């Protein structure tokens, strides 16, 4: 707000300069090359100012290398990690975003493809769903158009029929392109659409709650999403318990000639908890 934060802009394109984004240093080039050169200039004598960040980085790299569930080597004294671990292992229902993604990651092989729609779930995918191979996690950023998950998973399955292709979306994004189920049924495309159901535009509600402390005009009433998907000829099931989630995914994966829709109620009370945790982080 007071325009005192120095900004270094490294991108393929020049910065969009306005009163909120005045750069001190601008590097227009290949981003990977720029980061590589920065590392070369830093040398071996650089130390982290914050040991906690170094600990987090070491932990993340360890989990990626060992393909753990993200909590195999948790520092029990770290309250942020402890809280994240509790949410990812929660047996509460509706399911927490962390638990859904933990179980989904266990269901997916390294080369399987996840397509994330736009919504509150996207924020959780970016933080809690590790990728073990290039091109296996596709997130709609940029203009952030809703509705990509269902047709995106169809396309991924057509290109890679030997892999699982899951389109993850909220109920709002699902309804924006639900008609593509007709195409998937017609051409026998066995992609999987995982719908996080909260009867609201979750990301908008999250931002309103964070800024104003209340929400307005973000709720809506869903049809029966299972019956809707079945009306198109797709396999569809609704998750009724934490233990039933993996079984629902396995049943969807067993479909070889038609698309599947798995509806799982999600507990988005975790959203504001994450906002509060992030607000407490200070990087010097």
PDB file of C-alpha atoms in Angstrom, residues 42-51 54 284:
ATOM      1  CA  UNK A  42      24.802 -16.969  -5.337  1.00  0.00           C
ATOM      2  CA  UNK A  43      27.495 -19.606  -4.975  1.00  0.00           C
ATOM      3  CA  UNK A  44      27.836 -21.971  -2.030  1.00  0.00           C
ATOM      4  CA  UNK A  45      28.165 -19.442   0.783  1.00  0.00           C
ATOM      5  CA  UNK A  46      24.491 -18.406   0.952  1.00  0.00           C
ATOM      6  CA  UNK A  47      22.659 -19.353   4.130  1.00  0.00           C
ATOM      7  CA  UNK A  48      18.953 -19.159   4.865  1.00  0.00           C
ATOM      8  CA  UNK A  49      17.937 -16.243   7.066  1.00  0.00           C
ATOM      9  CA  UNK A  50      15.035 -18.279   8.366  1.00  0.00           C
ATOM     10  CA  UNK A  51      15.858 -21.829   9.450  1.00  0.00           C
ATOM     11  CA  UNK A  54      14.968 -24.324   5.188  1.00  0.00           C
ATOM     12  CA  UNK A 284      12.317 -11.243   6.731  1.00  0.00           C
TER      13      UNK A 284
END
